[in-house]
Tab-separated table of C-alpha atoms and ligand atoms in Angstrom:
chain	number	residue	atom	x	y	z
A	237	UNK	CA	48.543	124.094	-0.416
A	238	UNK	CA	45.170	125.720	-0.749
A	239	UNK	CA	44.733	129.134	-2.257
A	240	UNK	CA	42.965	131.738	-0.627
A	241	UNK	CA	40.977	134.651	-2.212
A	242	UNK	CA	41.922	138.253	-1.067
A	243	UNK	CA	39.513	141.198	-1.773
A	244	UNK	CA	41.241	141.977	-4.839
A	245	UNK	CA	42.158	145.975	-5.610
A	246	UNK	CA	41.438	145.522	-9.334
A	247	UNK	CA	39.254	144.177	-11.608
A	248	UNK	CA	39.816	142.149	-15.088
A	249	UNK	CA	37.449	142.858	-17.825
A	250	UNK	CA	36.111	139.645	-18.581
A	251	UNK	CA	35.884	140.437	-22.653
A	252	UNK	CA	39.511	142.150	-23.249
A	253	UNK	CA	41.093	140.854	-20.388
A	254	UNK	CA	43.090	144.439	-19.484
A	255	UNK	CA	43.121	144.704	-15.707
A	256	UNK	CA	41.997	148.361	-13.746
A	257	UNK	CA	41.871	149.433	-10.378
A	258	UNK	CA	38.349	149.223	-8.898
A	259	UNK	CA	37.430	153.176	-9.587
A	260	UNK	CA	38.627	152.760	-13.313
A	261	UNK	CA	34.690	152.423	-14.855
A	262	UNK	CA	32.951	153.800	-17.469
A	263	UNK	CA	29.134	154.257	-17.538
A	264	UNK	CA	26.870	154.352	-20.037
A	265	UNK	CA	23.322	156.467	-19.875
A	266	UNK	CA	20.413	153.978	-19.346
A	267	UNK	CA	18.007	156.536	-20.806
A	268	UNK	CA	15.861	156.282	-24.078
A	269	UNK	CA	17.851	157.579	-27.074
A	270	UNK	CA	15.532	159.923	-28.206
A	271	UNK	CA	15.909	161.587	-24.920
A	272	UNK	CA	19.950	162.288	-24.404
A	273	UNK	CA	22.359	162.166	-26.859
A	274	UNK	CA	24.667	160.146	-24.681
A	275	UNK	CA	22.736	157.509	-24.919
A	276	UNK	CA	22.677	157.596	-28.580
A	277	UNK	CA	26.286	158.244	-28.906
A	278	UNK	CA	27.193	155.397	-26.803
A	279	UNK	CA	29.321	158.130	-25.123
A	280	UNK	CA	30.628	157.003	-22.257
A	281	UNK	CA	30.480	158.853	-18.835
A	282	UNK	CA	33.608	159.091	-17.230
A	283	UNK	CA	33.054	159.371	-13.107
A	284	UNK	CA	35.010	162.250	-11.745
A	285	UNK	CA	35.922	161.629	-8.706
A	286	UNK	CA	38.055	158.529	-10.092
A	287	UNK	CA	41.180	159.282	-8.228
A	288	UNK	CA	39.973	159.443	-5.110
A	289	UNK	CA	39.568	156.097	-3.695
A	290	UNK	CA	40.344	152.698	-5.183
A	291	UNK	CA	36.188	151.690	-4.763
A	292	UNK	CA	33.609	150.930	-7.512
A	293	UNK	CA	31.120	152.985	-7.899
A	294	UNK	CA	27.377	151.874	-7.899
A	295	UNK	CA	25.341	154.461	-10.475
A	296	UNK	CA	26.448	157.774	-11.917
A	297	UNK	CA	24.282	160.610	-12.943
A	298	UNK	CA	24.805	161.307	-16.786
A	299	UNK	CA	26.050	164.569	-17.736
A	300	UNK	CA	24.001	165.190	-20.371
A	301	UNK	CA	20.475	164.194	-19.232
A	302	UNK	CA	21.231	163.707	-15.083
A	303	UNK	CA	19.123	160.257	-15.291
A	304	UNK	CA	20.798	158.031	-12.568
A	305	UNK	CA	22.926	154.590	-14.730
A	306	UNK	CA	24.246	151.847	-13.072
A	307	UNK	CA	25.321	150.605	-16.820
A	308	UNK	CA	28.975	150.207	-16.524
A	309	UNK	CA	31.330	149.606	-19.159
A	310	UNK	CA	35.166	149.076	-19.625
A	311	UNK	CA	37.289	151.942	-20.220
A	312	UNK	CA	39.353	149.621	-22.552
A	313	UNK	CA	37.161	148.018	-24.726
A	314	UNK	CA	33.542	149.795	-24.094
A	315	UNK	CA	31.900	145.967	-23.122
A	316	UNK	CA	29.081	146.354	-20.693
A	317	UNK	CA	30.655	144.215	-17.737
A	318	UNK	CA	28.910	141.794	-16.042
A	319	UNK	CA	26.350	143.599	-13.182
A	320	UNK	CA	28.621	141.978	-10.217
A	321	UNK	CA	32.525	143.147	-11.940
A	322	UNK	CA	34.653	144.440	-8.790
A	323	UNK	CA	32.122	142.993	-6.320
A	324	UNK	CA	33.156	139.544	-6.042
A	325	UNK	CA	35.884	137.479	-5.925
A	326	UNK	CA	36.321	136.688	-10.139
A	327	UNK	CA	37.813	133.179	-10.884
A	328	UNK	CA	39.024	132.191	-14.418
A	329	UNK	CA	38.961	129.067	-14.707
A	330	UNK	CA	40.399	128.632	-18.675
A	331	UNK	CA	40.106	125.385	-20.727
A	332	UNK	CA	43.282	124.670	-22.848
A	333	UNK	CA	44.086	122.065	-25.163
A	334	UNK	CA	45.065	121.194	-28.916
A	335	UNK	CA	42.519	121.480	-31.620
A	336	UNK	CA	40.013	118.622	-31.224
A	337	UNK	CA	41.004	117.836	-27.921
A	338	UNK	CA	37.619	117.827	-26.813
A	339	UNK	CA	37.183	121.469	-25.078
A	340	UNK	CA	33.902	122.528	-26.509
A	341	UNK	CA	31.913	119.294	-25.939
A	342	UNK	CA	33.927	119.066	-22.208
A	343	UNK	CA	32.210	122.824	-21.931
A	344	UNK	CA	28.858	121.721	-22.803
A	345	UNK	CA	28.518	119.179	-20.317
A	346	UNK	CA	29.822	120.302	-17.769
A	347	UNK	CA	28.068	123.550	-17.009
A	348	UNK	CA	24.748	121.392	-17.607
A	349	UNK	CA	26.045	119.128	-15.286
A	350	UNK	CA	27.189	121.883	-12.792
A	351	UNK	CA	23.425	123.623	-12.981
A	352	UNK	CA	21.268	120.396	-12.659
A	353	UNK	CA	23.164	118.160	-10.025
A	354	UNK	CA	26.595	119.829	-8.349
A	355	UNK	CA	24.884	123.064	-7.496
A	356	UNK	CA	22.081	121.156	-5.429
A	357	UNK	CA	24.508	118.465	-4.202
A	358	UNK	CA	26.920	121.245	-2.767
A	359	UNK	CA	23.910	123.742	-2.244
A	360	UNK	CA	25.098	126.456	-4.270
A	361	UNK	CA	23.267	128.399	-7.483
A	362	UNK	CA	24.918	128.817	-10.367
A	363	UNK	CA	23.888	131.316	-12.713
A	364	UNK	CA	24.606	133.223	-16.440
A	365	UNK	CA	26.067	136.733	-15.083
A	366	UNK	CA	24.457	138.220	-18.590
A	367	UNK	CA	22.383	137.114	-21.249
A	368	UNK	CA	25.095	137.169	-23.859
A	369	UNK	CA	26.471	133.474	-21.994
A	370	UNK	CA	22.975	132.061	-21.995
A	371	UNK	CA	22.087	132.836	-25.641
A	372	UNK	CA	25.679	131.512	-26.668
A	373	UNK	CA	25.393	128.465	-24.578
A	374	UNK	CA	22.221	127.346	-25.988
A	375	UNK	CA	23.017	128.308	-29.078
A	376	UNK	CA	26.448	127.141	-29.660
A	377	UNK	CA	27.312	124.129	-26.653
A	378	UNK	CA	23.469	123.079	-25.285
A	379	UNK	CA	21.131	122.880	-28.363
A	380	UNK	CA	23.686	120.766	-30.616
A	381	UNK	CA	24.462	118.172	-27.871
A	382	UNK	CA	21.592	117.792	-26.108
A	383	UNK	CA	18.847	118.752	-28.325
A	384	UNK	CA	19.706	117.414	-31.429
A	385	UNK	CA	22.849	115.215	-30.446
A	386	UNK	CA	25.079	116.240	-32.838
A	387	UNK	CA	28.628	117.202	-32.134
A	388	UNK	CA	29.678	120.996	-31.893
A	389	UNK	CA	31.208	122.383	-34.989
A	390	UNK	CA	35.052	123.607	-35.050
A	391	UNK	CA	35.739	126.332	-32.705
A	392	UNK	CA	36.905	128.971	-35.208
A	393	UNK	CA	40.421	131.119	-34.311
A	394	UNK	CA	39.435	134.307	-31.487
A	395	UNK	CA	41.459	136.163	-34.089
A	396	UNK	CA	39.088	136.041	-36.885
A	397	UNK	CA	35.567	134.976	-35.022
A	398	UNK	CA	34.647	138.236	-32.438
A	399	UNK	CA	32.306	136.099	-30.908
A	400	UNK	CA	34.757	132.652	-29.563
A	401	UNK	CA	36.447	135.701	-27.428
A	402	UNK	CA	33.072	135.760	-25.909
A	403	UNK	CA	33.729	133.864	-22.648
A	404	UNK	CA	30.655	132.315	-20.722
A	405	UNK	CA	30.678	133.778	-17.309
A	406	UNK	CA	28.499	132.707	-14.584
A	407	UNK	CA	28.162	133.112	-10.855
A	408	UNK	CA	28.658	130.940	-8.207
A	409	UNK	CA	26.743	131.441	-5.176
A	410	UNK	CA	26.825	129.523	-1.706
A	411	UNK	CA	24.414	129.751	1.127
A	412	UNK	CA	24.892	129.660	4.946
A	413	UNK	CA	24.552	126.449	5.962
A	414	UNK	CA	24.665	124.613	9.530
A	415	UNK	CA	22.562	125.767	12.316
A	416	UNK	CA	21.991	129.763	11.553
A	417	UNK	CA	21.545	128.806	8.099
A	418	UNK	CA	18.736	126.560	8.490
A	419	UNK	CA	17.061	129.328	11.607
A	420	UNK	CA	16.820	131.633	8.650
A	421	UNK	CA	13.779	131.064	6.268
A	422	UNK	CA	15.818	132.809	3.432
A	423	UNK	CA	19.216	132.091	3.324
A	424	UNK	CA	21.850	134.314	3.926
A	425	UNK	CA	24.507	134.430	0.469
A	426	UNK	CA	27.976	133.520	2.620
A	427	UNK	CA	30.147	133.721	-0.698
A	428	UNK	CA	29.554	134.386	-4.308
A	429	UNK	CA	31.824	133.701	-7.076
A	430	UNK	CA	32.227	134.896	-10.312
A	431	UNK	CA	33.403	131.852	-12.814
A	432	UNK	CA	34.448	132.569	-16.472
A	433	UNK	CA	35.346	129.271	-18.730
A	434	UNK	CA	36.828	130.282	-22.145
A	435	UNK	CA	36.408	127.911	-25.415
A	436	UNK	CA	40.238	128.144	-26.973
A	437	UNK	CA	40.347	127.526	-30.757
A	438	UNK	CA	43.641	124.777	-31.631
A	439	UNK	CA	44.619	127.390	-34.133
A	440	UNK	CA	45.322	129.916	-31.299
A	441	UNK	CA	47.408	127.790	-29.064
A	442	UNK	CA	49.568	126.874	-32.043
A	443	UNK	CA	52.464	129.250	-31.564
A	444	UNK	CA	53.280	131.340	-28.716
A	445	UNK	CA	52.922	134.177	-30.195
A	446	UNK	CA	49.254	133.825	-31.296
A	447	UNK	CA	48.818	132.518	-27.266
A	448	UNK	CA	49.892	136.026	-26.242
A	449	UNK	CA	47.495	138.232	-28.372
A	450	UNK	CA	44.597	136.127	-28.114
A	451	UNK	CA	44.890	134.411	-24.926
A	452	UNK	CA	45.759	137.428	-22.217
A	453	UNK	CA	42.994	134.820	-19.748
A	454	UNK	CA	45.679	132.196	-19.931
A	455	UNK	CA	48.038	133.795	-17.791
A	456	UNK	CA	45.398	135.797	-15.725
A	457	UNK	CA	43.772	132.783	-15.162
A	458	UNK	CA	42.904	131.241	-11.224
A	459	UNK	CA	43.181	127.490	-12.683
A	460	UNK	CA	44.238	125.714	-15.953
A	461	UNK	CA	41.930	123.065	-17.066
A	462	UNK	CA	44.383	121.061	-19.471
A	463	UNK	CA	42.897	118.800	-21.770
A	464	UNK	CA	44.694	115.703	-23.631
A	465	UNK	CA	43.327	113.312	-26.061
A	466	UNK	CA	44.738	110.208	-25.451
A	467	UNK	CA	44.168	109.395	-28.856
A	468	UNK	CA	46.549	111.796	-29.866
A	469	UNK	CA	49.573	109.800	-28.215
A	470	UNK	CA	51.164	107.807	-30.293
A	471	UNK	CA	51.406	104.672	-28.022
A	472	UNK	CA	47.754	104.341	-27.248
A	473	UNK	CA	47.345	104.748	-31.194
A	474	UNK	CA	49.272	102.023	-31.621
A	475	UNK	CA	47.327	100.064	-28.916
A	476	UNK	CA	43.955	100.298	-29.682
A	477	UNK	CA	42.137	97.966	-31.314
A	478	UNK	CA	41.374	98.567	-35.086
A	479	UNK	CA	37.850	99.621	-35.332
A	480	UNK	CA	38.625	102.647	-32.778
A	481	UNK	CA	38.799	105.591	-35.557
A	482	UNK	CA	41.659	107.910	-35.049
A	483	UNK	CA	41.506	112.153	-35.562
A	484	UNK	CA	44.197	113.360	-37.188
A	485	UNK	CA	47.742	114.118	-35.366
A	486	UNK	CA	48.587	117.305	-34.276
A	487	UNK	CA	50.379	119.529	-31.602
A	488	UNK	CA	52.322	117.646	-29.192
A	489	UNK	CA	50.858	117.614	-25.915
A	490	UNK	CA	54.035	118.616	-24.345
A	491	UNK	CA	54.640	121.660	-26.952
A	492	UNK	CA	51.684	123.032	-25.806
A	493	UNK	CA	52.321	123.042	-22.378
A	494	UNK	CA	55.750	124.136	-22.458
A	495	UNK	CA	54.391	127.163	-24.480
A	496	UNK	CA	51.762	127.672	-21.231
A	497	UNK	CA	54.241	127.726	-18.559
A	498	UNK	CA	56.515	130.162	-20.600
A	499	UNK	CA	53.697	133.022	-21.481
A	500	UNK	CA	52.475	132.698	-18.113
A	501	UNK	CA	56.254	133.127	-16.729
A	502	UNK	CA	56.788	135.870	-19.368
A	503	UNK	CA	53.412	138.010	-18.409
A	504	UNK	CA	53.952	137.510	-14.834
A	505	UNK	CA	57.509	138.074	-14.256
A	506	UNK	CA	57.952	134.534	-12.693
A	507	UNK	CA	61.896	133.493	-12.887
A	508	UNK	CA	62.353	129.474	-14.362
A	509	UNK	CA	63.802	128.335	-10.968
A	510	UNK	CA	60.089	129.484	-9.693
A	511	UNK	CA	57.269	127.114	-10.073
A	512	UNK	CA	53.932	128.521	-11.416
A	513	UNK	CA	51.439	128.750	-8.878
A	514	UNK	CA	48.172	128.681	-10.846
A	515	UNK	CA	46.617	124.873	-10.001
A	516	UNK	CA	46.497	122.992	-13.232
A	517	UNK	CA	43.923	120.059	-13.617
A	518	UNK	CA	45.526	117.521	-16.543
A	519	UNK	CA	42.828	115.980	-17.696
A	520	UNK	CA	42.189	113.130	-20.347
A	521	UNK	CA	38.773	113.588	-22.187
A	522	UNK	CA	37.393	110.891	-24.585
A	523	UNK	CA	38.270	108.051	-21.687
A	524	UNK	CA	35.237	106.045	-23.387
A	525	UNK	CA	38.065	105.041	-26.159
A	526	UNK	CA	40.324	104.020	-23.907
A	527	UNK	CA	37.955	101.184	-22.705
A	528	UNK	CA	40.093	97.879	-24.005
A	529	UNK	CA	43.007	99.302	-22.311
A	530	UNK	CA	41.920	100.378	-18.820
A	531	UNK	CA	41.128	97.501	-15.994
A	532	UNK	CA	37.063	96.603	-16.138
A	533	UNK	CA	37.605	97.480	-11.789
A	534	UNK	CA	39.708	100.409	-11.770
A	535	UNK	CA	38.376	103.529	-9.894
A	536	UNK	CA	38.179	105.402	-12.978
A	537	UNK	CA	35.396	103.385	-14.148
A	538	UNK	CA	33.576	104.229	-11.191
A	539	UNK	CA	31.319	107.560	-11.138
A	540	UNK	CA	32.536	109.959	-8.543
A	541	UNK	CA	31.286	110.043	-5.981
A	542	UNK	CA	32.058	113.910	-4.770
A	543	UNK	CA	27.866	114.672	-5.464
A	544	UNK	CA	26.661	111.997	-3.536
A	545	UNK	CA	29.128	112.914	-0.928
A	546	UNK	CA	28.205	116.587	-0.666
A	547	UNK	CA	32.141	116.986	-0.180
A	548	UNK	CA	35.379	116.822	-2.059
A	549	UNK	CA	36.381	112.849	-1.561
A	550	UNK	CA	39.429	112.876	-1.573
A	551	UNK	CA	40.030	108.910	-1.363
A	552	UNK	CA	38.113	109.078	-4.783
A	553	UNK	CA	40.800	112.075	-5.786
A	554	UNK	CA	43.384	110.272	-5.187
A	555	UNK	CA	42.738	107.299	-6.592
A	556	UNK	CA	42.121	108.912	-9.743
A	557	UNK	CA	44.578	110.931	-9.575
A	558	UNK	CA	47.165	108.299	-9.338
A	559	UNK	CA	45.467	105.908	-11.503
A	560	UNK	CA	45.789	108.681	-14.445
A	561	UNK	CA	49.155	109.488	-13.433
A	562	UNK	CA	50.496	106.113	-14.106
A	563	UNK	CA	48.174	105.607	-17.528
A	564	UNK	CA	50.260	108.444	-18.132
A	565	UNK	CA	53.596	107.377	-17.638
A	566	UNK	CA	52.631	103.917	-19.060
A	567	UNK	CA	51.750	105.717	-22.359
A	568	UNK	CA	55.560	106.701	-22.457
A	569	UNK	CA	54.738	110.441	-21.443
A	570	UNK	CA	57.456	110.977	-18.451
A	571	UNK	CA	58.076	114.305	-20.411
A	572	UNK	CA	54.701	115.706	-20.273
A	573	UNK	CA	54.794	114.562	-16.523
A	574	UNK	CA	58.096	116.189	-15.569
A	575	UNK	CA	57.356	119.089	-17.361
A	576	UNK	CA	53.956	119.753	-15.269
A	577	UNK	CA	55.869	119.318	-12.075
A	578	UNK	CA	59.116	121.085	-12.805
A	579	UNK	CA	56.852	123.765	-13.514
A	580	UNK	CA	53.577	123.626	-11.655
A	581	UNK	CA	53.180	123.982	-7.975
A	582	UNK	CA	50.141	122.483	-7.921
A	583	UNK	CA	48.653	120.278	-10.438
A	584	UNK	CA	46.303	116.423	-10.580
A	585	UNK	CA	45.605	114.260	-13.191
A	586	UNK	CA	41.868	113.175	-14.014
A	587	UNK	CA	40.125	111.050	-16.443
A	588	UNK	CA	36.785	111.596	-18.169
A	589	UNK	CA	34.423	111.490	-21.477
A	590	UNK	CA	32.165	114.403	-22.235
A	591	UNK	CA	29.889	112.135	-24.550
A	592	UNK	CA	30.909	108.398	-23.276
A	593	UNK	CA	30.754	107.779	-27.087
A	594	UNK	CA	32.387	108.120	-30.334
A	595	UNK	CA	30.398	110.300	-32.334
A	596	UNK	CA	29.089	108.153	-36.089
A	597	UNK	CA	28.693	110.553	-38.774
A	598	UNK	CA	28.492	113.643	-36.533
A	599	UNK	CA	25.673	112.500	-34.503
A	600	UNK	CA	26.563	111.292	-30.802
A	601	UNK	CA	24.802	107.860	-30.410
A	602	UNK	CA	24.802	107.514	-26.970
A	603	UNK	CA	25.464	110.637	-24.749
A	604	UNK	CA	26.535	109.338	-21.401
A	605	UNK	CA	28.907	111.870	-19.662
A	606	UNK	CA	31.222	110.720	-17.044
A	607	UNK	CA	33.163	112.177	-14.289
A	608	UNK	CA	33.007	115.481	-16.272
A	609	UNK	CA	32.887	117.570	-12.877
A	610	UNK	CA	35.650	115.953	-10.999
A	611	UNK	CA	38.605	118.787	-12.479
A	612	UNK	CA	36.307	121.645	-11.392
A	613	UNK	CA	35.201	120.374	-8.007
A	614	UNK	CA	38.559	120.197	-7.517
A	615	UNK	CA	39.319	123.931	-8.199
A	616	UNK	CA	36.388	124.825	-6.123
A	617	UNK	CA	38.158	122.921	-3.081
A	618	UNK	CA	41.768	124.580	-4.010
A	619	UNK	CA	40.297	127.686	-3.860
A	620	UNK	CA	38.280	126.436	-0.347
A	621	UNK	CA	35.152	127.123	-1.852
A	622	UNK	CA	34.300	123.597	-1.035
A	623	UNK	CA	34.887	121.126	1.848
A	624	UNK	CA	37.513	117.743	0.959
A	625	UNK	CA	36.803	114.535	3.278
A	626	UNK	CA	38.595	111.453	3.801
A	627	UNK	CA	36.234	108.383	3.268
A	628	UNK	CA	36.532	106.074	6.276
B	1107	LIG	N1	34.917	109.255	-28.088
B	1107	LIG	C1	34.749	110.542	-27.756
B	1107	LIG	N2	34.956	111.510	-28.684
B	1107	LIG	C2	34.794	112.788	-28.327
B	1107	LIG	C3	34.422	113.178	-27.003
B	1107	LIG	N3	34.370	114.544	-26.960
B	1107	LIG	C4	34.694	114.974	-28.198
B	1107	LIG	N4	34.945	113.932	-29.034
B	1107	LIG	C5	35.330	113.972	-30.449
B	1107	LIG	O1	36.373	114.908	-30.625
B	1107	LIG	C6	36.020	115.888	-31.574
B	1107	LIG	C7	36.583	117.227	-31.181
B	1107	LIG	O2	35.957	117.669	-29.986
B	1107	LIG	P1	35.799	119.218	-29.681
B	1107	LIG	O3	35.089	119.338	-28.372
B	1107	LIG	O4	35.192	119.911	-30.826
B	1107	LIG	O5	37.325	119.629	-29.545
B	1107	LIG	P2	37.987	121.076	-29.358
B	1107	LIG	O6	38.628	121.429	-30.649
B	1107	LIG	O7	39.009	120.879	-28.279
B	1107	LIG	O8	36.912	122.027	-28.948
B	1107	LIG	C8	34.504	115.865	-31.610
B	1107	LIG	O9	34.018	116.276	-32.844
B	1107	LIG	C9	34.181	114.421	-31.326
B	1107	LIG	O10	34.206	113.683	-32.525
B	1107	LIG	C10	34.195	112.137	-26.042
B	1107	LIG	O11	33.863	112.365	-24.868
B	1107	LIG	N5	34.375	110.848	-26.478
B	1108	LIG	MG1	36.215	123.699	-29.844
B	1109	LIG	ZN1	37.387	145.361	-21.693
B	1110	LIG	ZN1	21.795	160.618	-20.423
């Protein structure tokens, strides 16, 4: 099953999640301060025509001063939204796992990883929609890693810390290619994209409750990205050697997606007997740990090869995907693995390390990131943004 994107009728602000027909914008006056009071007051201007037809529109004239805005804002929460809101297809692509399960330092990488080799190997740009993602991903994901390799501080609760509700939004954008692509000296855009990845605190995934008020992107979201640290199960803790140190226990794996699959059922009406039909990658992070316990030849050791390719591989997919599955099951987690498919349509298991090391003393020795991409590529092919191959 693939999923295909539909011109959607609505819109999701990206920073309080509330959802509103296309025409439902607020403006804001672009003019100097001094000059209108609107633009002082941070008053917003309200289009009138609204009911009229379910399309966005481009630029208002403010009321007060008549300068033409194309500053719009959410009627909900007053956020400026993203220049490209209602345009383009909007994928939210959410990153969920218990506390310390390796979702900031997964983040970090990967969109570095996405912006210097998967956009050129798949010929797409990727790009911060606003400068409010940059400045936060330098600040709080790039600059610690790979500037001063140390390891991202705690990811405090969205409840009390405004600014971890602050998701990083980027678009995606893919040129024509083949023949007509390569006539035309500048190519034409054939799809763009917008993707949104969201840091989740552990603290806010602990109960269900704090899931709902916090995490409304959860259930609105176009694919789950579902961490594990396999050195949270209690078999591999028992099987690693001695030196390997251990984080603390906490939430069980399976707790946390049971709690998942019932807000997302709850918040979108979706009966038990019904499977969920959001795509779910399950992914282990920290793999590096797992070295003494994984064959020297299996695939998983292997980099992926999707780059390279300039496709989705799946031979290489499913490889991994099985290879992971049966770690799984091996690590006595048939639970976790019925639960997924009893209530997932659509779901694969993959294995990577965000820092191929374990961090001494808060610095990361070696940073040596492996098959971070492989969940997301995978999303992009669900969603057909992205072409899968089988290897001869
Ligand atoms: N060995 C290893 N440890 C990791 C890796 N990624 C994260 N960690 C460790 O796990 C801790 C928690 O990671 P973090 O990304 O903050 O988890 P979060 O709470 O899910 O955001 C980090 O402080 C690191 O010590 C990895 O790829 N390999
Ligand atoms: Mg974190
Ligand atoms: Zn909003
Ligand atoms: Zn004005």
């Amino acid at each position: 099953m693939k999923f295909n994107l539909r011109k959607k009728d609505y819109y999701i602000c990206p920073y309080c999640f509330s959802k509103h027909k296309l025409n439902e914008v607020n403006f804001i006056c672009s003019n100097d301060p001094d000059v209108c009071l609107n633009a002082r007051n941070l008053k917003p201007i309200v289009p009138r025509s609204a009911e009229d037809k379910n399309e966005m529109p481009e630029s208002i004239f403010c009321n007060e001063c008549g300068q033409k805005t194309n500053i719009k804002i959410c009627p909900t929460c007053s956020t400026e939204l993203p220049y490209s809101i209602g345009e383009y297809d909007n994928l939210i692509f959410t990153v969920i796992g218990t506390k310390g399960a390796g979702k900031s330092h997964y983040i970090a990488v990967l969109i570095d990883k996405i912006m210097n080799e998967i956009a050129s190997a798949f010929d797409y740009s990727f790009s911060a929609v606003d400068d409010a993602t940059m400045k936060r991903y330098r600040n709080d994901f790039y600059n610690p890693v790979f500037r001063r390799n140390e390891i991202i501080g705690v990811t405090h609760s969205a409840k009390t810390d405004f600014s971890v509700k602050q998701p990083l939004i980027y678009n995606l954008t893919f040129r024509e290619s083949g023949f007509f692509g390569m006539l035309l000296k500048s190519r034409m855009i054939s799809n763009t994209v917008t993707i949104t990845f969201f840091d989740t605190s552990g603290e806010d995934l602990d109960s269900e409750d704090m899931m709902k008020n916090v995490n409304k992107y959860i259930y609105n979201s176009s694919g789950l990205i579902f961490l594990i640290d396999p050195l949270q199960l209690e078999s591999v803790r028992q099987r690693l050697p001695e030196n390997i140190k251990l984080p603390e226990q906490n939430t069980e794996i399976e707790d946390l997606l049971s709690r998942t699959a019932n807000l997302i059922r709850k918040e979108n009406g979706i009966k038990v007997d019904k499977p969920i039909d959001i795509p779910v990658a399950v992914v282990f992070s920290k793999m590096d740990a797992l070295e003494s316990l994984i064959d020297s030849s299996s695939c998983i050791n292997y980099p992926s090869s999707h780059a390279r390719n300039g496709y989705f591989d799946l031979s290489d997919f499913e490889d991994v995907n099985d290879t992971i599955e049966s770690l799984i099951r091996s690590f006595g987690e048939e639970n976790f693995v019925n639960q997924l498919s009893s209530n997932f349509k659509e779901y694969a298991y993959f294995g990577m390390t965000a820092l191929g090391c374990s961090p001494e003393e808060g610095k990361i020795t070696k940073l040596k990131p492996h098959r971070v991409e492989d969940p997301f590529l995978w999303l992009l092919y669900k969603y057909k943004f992205i072409k899968g191959e089988k290897k001869k």
